mmCIF file of C-alpha atoms in Angstrom:
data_model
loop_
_atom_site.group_PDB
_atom_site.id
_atom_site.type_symbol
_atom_site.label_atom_id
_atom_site.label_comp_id
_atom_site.label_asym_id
_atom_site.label_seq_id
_atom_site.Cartn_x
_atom_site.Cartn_y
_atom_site.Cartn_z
ATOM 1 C CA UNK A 1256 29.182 -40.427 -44.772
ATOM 2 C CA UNK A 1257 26.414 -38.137 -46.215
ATOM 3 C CA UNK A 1258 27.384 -35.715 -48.642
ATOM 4 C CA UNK A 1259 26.987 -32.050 -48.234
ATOM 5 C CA UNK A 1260 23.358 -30.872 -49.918
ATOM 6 C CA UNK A 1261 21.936 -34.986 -49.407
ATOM 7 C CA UNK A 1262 18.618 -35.755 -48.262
ATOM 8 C CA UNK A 1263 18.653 -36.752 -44.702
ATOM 9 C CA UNK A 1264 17.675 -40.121 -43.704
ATOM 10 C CA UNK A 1265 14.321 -40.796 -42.144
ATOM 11 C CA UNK A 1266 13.798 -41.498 -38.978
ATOM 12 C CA UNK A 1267 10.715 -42.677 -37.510
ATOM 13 C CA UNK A 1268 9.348 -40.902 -34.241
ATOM 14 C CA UNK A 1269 10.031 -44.093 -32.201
ATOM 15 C CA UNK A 1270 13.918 -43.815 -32.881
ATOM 16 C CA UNK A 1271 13.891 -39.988 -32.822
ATOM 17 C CA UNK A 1272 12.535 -40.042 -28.901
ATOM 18 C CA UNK A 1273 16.103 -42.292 -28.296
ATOM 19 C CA UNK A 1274 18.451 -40.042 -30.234
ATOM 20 C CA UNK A 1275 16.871 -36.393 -28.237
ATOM 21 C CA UNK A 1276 19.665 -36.417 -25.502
ATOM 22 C CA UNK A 1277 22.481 -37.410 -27.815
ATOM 23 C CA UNK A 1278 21.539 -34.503 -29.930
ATOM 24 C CA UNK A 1279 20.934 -31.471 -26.822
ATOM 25 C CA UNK A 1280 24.317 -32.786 -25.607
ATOM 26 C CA UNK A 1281 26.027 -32.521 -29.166
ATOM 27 C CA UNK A 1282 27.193 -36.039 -29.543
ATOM 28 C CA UNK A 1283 25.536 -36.931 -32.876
ATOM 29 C CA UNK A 1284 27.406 -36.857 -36.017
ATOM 30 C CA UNK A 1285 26.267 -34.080 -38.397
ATOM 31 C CA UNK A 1286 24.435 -36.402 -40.906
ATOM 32 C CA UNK A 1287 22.122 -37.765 -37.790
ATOM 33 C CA UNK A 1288 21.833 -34.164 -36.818
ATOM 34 C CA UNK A 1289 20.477 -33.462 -40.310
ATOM 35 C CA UNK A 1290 18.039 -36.389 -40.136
ATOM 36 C CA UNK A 1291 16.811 -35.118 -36.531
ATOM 37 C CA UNK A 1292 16.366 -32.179 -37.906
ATOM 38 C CA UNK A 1293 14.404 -32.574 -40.892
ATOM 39 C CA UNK A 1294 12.341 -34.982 -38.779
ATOM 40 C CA UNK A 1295 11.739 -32.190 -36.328
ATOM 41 C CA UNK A 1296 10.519 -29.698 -38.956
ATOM 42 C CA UNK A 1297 7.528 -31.982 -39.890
ATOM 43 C CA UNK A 1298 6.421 -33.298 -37.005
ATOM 44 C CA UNK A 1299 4.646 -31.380 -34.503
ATOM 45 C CA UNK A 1300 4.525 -34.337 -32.294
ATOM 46 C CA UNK A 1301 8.099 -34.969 -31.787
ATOM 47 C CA UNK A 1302 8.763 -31.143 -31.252
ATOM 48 C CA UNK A 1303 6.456 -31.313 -28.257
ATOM 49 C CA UNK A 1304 8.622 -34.164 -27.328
ATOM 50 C CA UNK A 1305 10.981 -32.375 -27.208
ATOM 51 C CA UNK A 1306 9.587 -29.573 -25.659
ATOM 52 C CA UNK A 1307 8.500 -31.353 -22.659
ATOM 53 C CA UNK A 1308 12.307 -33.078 -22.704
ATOM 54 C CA UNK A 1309 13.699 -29.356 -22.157
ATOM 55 C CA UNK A 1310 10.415 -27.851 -19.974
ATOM 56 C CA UNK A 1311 11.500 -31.692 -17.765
ATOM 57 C CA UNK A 1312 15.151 -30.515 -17.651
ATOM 58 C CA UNK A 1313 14.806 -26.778 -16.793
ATOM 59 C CA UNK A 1314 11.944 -28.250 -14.248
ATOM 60 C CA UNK A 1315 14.389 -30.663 -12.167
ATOM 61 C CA UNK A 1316 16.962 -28.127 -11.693
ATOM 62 C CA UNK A 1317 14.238 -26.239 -8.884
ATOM 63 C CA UNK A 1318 13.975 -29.709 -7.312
ATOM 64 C CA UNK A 1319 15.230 -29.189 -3.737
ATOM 65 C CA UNK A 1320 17.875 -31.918 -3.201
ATOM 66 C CA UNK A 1321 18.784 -34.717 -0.469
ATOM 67 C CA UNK A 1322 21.638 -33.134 2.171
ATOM 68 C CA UNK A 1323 23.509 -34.729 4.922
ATOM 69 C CA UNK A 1324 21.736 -34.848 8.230
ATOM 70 C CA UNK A 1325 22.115 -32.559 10.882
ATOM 71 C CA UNK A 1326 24.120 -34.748 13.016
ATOM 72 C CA UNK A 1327 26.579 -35.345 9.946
ATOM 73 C CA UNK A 1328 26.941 -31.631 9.730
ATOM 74 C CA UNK A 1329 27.537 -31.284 13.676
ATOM 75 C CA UNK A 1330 30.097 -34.400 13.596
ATOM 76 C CA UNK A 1331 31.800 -32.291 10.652
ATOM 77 C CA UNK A 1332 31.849 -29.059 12.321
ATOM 78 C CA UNK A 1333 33.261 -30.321 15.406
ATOM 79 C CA UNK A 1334 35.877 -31.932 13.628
ATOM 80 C CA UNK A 1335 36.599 -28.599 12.007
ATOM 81 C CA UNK A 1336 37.054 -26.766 15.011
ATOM 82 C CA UNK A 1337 39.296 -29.489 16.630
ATOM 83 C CA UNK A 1338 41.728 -28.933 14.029
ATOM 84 C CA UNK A 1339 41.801 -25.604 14.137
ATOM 85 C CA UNK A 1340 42.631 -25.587 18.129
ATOM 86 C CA UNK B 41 43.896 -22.290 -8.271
ATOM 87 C CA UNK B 42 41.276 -19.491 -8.758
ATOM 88 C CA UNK B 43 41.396 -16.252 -6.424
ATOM 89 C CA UNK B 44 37.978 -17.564 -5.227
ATOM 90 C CA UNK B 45 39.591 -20.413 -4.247
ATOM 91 C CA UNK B 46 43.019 -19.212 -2.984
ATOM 92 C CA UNK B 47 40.569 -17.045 -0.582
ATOM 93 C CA UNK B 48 38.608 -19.958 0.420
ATOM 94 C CA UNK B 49 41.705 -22.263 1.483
ATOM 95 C CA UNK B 50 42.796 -19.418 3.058
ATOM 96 C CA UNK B 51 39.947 -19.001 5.239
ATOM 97 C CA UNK B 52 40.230 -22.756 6.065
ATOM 98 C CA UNK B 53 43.093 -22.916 6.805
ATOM 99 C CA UNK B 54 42.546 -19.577 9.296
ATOM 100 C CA UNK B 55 39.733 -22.050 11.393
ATOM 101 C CA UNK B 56 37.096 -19.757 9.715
ATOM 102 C CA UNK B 57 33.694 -22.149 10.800
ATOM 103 C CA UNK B 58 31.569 -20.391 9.176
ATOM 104 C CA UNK B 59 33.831 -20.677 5.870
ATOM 105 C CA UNK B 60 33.905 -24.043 6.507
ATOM 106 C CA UNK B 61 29.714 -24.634 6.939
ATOM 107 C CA UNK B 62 29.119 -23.554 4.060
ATOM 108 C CA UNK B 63 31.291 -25.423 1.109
ATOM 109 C CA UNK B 64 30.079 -28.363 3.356
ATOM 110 C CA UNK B 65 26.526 -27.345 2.769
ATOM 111 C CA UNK B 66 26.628 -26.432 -0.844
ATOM 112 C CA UNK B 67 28.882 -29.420 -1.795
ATOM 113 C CA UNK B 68 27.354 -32.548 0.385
ATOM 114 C CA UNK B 69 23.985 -32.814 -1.764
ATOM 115 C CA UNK B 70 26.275 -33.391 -4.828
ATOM 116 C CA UNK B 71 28.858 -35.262 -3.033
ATOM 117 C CA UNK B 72 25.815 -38.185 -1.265
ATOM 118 C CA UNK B 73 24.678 -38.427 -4.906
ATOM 119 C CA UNK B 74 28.194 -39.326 -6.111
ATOM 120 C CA UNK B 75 28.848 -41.375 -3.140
ATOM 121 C CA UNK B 76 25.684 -43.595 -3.538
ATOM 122 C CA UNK B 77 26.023 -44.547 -6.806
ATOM 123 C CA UNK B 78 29.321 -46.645 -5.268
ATOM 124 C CA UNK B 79 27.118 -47.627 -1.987
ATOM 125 C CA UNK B 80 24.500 -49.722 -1.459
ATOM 126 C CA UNK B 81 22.296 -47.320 0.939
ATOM 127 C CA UNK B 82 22.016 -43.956 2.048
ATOM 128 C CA UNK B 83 23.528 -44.195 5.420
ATOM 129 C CA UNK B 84 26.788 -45.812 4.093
ATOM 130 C CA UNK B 85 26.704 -42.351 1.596
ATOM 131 C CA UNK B 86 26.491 -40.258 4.565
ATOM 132 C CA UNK B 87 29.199 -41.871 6.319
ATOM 133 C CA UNK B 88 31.449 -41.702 3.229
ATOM 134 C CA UNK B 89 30.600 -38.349 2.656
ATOM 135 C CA UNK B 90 31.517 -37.299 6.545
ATOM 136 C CA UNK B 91 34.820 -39.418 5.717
ATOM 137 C CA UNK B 92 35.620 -37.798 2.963
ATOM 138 C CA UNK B 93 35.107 -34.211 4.591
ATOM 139 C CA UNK B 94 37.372 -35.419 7.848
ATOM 140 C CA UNK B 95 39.846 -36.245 4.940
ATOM 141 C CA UNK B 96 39.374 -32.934 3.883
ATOM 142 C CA UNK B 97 39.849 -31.201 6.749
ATOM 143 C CA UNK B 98 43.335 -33.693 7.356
ATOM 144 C CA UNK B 99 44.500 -32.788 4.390
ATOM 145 C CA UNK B 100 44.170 -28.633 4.334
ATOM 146 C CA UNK B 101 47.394 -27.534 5.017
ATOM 147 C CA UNK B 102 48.866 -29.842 2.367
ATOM 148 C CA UNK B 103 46.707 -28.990 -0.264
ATOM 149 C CA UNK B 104 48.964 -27.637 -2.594
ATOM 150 C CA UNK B 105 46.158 -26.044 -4.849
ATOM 151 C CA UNK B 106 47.650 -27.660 -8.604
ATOM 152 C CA UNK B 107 43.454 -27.984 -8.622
ATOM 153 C CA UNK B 108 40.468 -26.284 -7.881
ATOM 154 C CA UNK B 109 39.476 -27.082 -4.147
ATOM 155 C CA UNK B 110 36.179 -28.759 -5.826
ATOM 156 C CA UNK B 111 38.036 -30.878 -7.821
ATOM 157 C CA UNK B 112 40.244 -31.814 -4.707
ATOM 158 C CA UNK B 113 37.559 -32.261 -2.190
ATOM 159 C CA UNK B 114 35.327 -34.698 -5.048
ATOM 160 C CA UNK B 115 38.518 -36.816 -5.504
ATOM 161 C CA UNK B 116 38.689 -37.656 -1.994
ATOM 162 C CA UNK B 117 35.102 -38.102 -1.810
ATOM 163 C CA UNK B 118 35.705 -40.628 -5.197
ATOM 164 C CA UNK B 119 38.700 -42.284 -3.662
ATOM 165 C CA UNK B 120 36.384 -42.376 0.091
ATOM 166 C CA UNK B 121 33.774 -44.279 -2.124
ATOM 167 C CA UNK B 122 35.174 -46.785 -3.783
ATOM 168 C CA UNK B 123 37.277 -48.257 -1.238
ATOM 169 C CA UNK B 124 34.241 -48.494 0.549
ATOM 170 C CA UNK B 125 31.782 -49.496 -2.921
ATOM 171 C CA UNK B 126 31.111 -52.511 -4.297
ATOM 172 C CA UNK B 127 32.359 -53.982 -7.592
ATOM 173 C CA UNK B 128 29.147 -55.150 -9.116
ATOM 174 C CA UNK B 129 28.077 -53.465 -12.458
ATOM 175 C CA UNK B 130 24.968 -52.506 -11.850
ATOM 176 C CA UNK B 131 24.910 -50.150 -14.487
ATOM 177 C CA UNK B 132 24.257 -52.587 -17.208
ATOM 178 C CA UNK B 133 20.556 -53.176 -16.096
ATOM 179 C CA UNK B 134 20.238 -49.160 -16.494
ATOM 180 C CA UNK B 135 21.137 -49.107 -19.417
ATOM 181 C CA UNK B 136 18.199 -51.149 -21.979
ATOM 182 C CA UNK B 137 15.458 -51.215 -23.365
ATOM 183 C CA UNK B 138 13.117 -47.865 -24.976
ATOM 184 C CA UNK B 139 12.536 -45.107 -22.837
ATOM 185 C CA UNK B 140 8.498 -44.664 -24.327
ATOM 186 C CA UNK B 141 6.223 -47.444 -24.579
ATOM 187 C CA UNK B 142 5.938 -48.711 -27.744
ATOM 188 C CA UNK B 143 2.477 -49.288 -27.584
ATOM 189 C CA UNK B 144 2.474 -45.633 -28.052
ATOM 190 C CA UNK B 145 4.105 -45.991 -32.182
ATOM 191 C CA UNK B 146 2.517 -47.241 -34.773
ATOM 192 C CA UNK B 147 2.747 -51.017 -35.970
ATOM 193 C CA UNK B 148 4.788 -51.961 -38.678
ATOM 194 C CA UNK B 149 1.877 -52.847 -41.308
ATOM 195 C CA UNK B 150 0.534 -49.479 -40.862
ATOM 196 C CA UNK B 151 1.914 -46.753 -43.182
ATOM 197 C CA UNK B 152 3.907 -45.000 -40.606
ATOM 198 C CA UNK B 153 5.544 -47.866 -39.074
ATOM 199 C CA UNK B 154 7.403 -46.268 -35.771
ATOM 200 C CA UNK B 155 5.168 -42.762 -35.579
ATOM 201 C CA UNK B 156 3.408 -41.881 -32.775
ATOM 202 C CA UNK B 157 -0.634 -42.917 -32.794
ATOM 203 C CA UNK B 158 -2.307 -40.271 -32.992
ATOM 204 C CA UNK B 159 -4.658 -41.488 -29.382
ATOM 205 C CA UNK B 160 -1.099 -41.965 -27.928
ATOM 206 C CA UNK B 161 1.037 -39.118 -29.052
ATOM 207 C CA UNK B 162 2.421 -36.037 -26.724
ATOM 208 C CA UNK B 163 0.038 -33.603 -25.964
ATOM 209 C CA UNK B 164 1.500 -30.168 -25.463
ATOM 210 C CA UNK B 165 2.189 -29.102 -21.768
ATOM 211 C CA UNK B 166 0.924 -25.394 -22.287
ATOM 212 C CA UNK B 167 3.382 -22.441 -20.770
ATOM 213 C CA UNK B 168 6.326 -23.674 -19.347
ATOM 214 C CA UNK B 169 5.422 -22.270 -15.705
ATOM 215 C CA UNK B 170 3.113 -24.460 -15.303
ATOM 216 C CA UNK B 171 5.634 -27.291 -15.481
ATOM 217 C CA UNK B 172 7.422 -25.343 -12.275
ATOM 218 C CA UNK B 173 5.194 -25.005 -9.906
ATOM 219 C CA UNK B 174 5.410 -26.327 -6.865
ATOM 220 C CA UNK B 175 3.452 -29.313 -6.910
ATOM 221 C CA UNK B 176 5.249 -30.983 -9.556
ATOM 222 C CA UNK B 177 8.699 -29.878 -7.935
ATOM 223 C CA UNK B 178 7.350 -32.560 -5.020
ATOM 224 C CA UNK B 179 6.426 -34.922 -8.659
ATOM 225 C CA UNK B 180 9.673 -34.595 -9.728
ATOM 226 C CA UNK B 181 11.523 -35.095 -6.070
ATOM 227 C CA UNK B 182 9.609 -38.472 -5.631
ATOM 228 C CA UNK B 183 10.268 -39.323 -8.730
ATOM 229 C CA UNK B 184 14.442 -38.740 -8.598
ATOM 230 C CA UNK B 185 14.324 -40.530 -5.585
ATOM 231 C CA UNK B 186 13.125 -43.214 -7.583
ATOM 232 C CA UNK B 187 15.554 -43.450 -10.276
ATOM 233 C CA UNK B 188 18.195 -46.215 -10.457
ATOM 234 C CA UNK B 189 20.866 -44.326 -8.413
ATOM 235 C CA UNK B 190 23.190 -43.985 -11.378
ATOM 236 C CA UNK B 191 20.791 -42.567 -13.360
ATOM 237 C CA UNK B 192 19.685 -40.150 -10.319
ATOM 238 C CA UNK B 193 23.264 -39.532 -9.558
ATOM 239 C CA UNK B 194 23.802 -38.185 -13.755
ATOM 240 C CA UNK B 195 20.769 -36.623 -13.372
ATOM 241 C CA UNK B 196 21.234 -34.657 -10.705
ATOM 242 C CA UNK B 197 24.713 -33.917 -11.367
ATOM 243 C CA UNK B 198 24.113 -32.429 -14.434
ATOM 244 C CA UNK B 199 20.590 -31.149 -13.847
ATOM 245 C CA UNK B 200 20.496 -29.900 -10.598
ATOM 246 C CA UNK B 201 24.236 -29.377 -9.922
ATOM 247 C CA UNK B 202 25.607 -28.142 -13.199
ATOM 248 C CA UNK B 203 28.045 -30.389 -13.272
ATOM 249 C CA UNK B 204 29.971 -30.519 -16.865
ATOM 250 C CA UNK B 205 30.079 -34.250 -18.259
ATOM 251 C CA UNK B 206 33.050 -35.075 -18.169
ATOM 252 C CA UNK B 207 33.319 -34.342 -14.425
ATOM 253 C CA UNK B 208 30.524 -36.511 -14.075
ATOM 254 C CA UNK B 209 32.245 -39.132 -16.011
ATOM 255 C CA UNK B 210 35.096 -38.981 -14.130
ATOM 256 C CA UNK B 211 33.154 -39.210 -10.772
ATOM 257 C CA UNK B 212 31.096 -41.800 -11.443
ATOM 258 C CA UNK B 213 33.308 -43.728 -13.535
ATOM 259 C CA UNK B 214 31.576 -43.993 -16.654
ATOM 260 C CA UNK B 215 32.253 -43.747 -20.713
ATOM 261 C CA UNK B 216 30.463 -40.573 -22.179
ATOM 262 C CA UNK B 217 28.306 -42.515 -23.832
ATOM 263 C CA UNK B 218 27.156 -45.222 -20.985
ATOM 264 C CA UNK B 219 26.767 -40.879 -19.144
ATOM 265 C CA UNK B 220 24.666 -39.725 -21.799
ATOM 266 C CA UNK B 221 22.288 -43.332 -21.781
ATOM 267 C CA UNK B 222 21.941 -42.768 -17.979
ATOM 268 C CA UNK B 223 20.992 -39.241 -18.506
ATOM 269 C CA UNK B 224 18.980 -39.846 -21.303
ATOM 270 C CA UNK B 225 16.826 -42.102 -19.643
ATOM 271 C CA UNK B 226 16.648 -40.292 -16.108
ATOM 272 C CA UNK B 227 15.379 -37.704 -18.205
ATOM 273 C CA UNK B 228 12.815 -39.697 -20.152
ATOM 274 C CA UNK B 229 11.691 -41.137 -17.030
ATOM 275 C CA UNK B 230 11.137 -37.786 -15.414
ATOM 276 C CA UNK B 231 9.512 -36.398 -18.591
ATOM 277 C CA UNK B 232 7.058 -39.607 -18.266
ATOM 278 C CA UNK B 233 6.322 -39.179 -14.669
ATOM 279 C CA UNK B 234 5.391 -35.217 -15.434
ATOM 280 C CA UNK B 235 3.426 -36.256 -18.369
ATOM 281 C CA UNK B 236 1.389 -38.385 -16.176
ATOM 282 C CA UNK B 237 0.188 -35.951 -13.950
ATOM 283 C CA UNK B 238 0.023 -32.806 -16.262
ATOM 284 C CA UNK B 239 -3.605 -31.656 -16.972
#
C-alpha cells in the first residue's frame, strides 16, 4: 500500500501503454493511478498516447455498424403481424 | 419498468408494426455482435438473432416487465445463443501478449529501458476532426470487422452501443477484467490501424 504524500512508482512507457484502459475505466488502485499520473505529467509521448487512445474511442462510436439483412427484417415483421391477427 | 418502456410494450402488444420495426432496427446491430461472439459465423448470428426476436414476439403478453424490455429482449437473445454456441474458450488466445510493438521501446541497456525511441514514438494526430472524417470511419469499419469477435463484440458494445460494462459482462459472459483486456486491446488495435494511415 502506498502511503498518502509517497512518491509514485515509475513506470516505464512500455507498461504505461498496457495500464491506459484500466485507468479511463477506473479499475486501477489509487497508488497505480498516482504512478500513471506522474508518468503522464512528464512525458509528452505517452500523453499523445493517450490522446490518440480517446480521439480512437470517440472515432469508433461514428462507425456505421453491421445490421440484420433485409430478409431477416421481413421474416421478423411478418412474424409480428401474424401474432397480432 | 420505465414509462418509456411501459409505452413501448404497450404498443406491442396493440400489433403497432411500426413500433415493432424499429426496437428491431435499433437493437439487432448490438444483438448480431452479442450473438457472434457465441457463433461461429455470421449467418448462424442472424438466425439466432431472428430466433431470439420470434421469442420475443412469443413471449409479449407474458412479459411481466420486473425488467427493462432491453434487458428482457438481450436475455433471450443470450439464452438463443448459447444453446446454439459452442463451448470452446476462445477467449484465451485474445487475451496475450503487448498491444505496441516493442521494437518501438527502448532496450534494456539503454538508460530508459521501456521508453519509447524517439524514431518510434507517437506522433501527434493534429485536431481531433481529422480523426472523424469519413475516410477513416471506412479505416475503422474494416478494421472492427477484423477484430477477434470478442474483442469486436466489447468494442462495439461499449463504443458504439453505450453499453455499461457490466451489461457487457453479463452478455458475453466474461470477468470485468478478462472485459476490460478485450477492450483494451480492441482499442489498441484500432488506435494502431488509425495510426497507420494518419498523415
Amino acid at each position: 500500500m502506498t502511503q498518502p504524500g509517497a512518491t509514485p512508482r515509475d513506470i516505464a512507457c512500455i507498461e504505461l501503454v498496457e495500464m491506459l484502459t484500466d485507468y479511463l475505466e477506473g479499475a486501477l488502485p489509487p497508488s497505480e493511478v498516482a504512478a500513471v499520473e506522474a508518468h503522464l505529467d512528464t512525458c509528452p509521448l505517452c500523453r499523445t498516447y493517450l490522446a490518440q487512445m480517446r480521439a480512437t474511442i470517440r472515432a469508433v462510436g461514428s462507425v456505421p455498424v453491421e445490421t440484420l439483412s433485409d430478409e431477416a427484417y421481413d421474416t421478423l415483421l411478418a412474424a409480428f403481424r401474424d401474432r397480432s391477427r | 419498468m420505465p414509462a418509456d418502456d411501459v409505452a413501448l410494450v404497450d404498443r406491442l402488444r396493440a400489433g403497432d408494426q411500426a413500433a415493432f420495426a424499429a426496437v428491431v432496427r435499433q437493437w439487432s446491430p448490438a444483438m448480431l455482435r452479442v450473438a457472434r461472439a457465441y457463433v461461429r459465423t455470421h449467418a448462424s448470428a442472424e438466425e439466432v438473432v431472428q430466433e431470439a426476436w420470434l421469442g420475443v414476439v412469443r413471449g409479449l403478453d407474458g412479459f411481466e416487465g420486473r425488467a427493462e424490455l432491453r434487458t428482457w429482449v438481450f436475455r433471450i437473445l443470450v439464452n438463443t445463443a448459447r444453446r446454439r454456441g459452442r463451448t470452446d474458450s476462445r477467449t484465451n488466445a485474445e487475451l496475450g501478449g503487448p498491444t505496441v510493438d516493442p521494437d518501438r521501446f527502448r532496450d534494456d541497456d539503454d538508460p530508459y529501458p521501456g521508453h519509447w525511441r524517439p524514431d518510434a514514438a507517437p506522433v501527434d494526430w493534429g485536431p481531433e476532426p481529422v480523426v472523424l472524417a469519413a475516410e477513416f470511419r471506412c479505416v475503422l469499419e474494416r478494421a472492427l470487422a477484423e477484430l477477434p469477435e470478442r474483442q469486436r463484440a466489447v468494442v462495439e458494445l461499449r463504443d458504439i452501443h453505450g453499453f455499461d460494462r457490466e451489461e457487457v459482462c453479463r452478455l458475453l459472459d466474461l470477468t470485468e477484467a478478462n472485459q476490460r483486456v478485450l477492450l483494451h486491446r480492441g482499442r489498441a488495435r484500432l488506435r494502431g490501424v488509425l495510426e497507420g494511415v494518419l498523415p
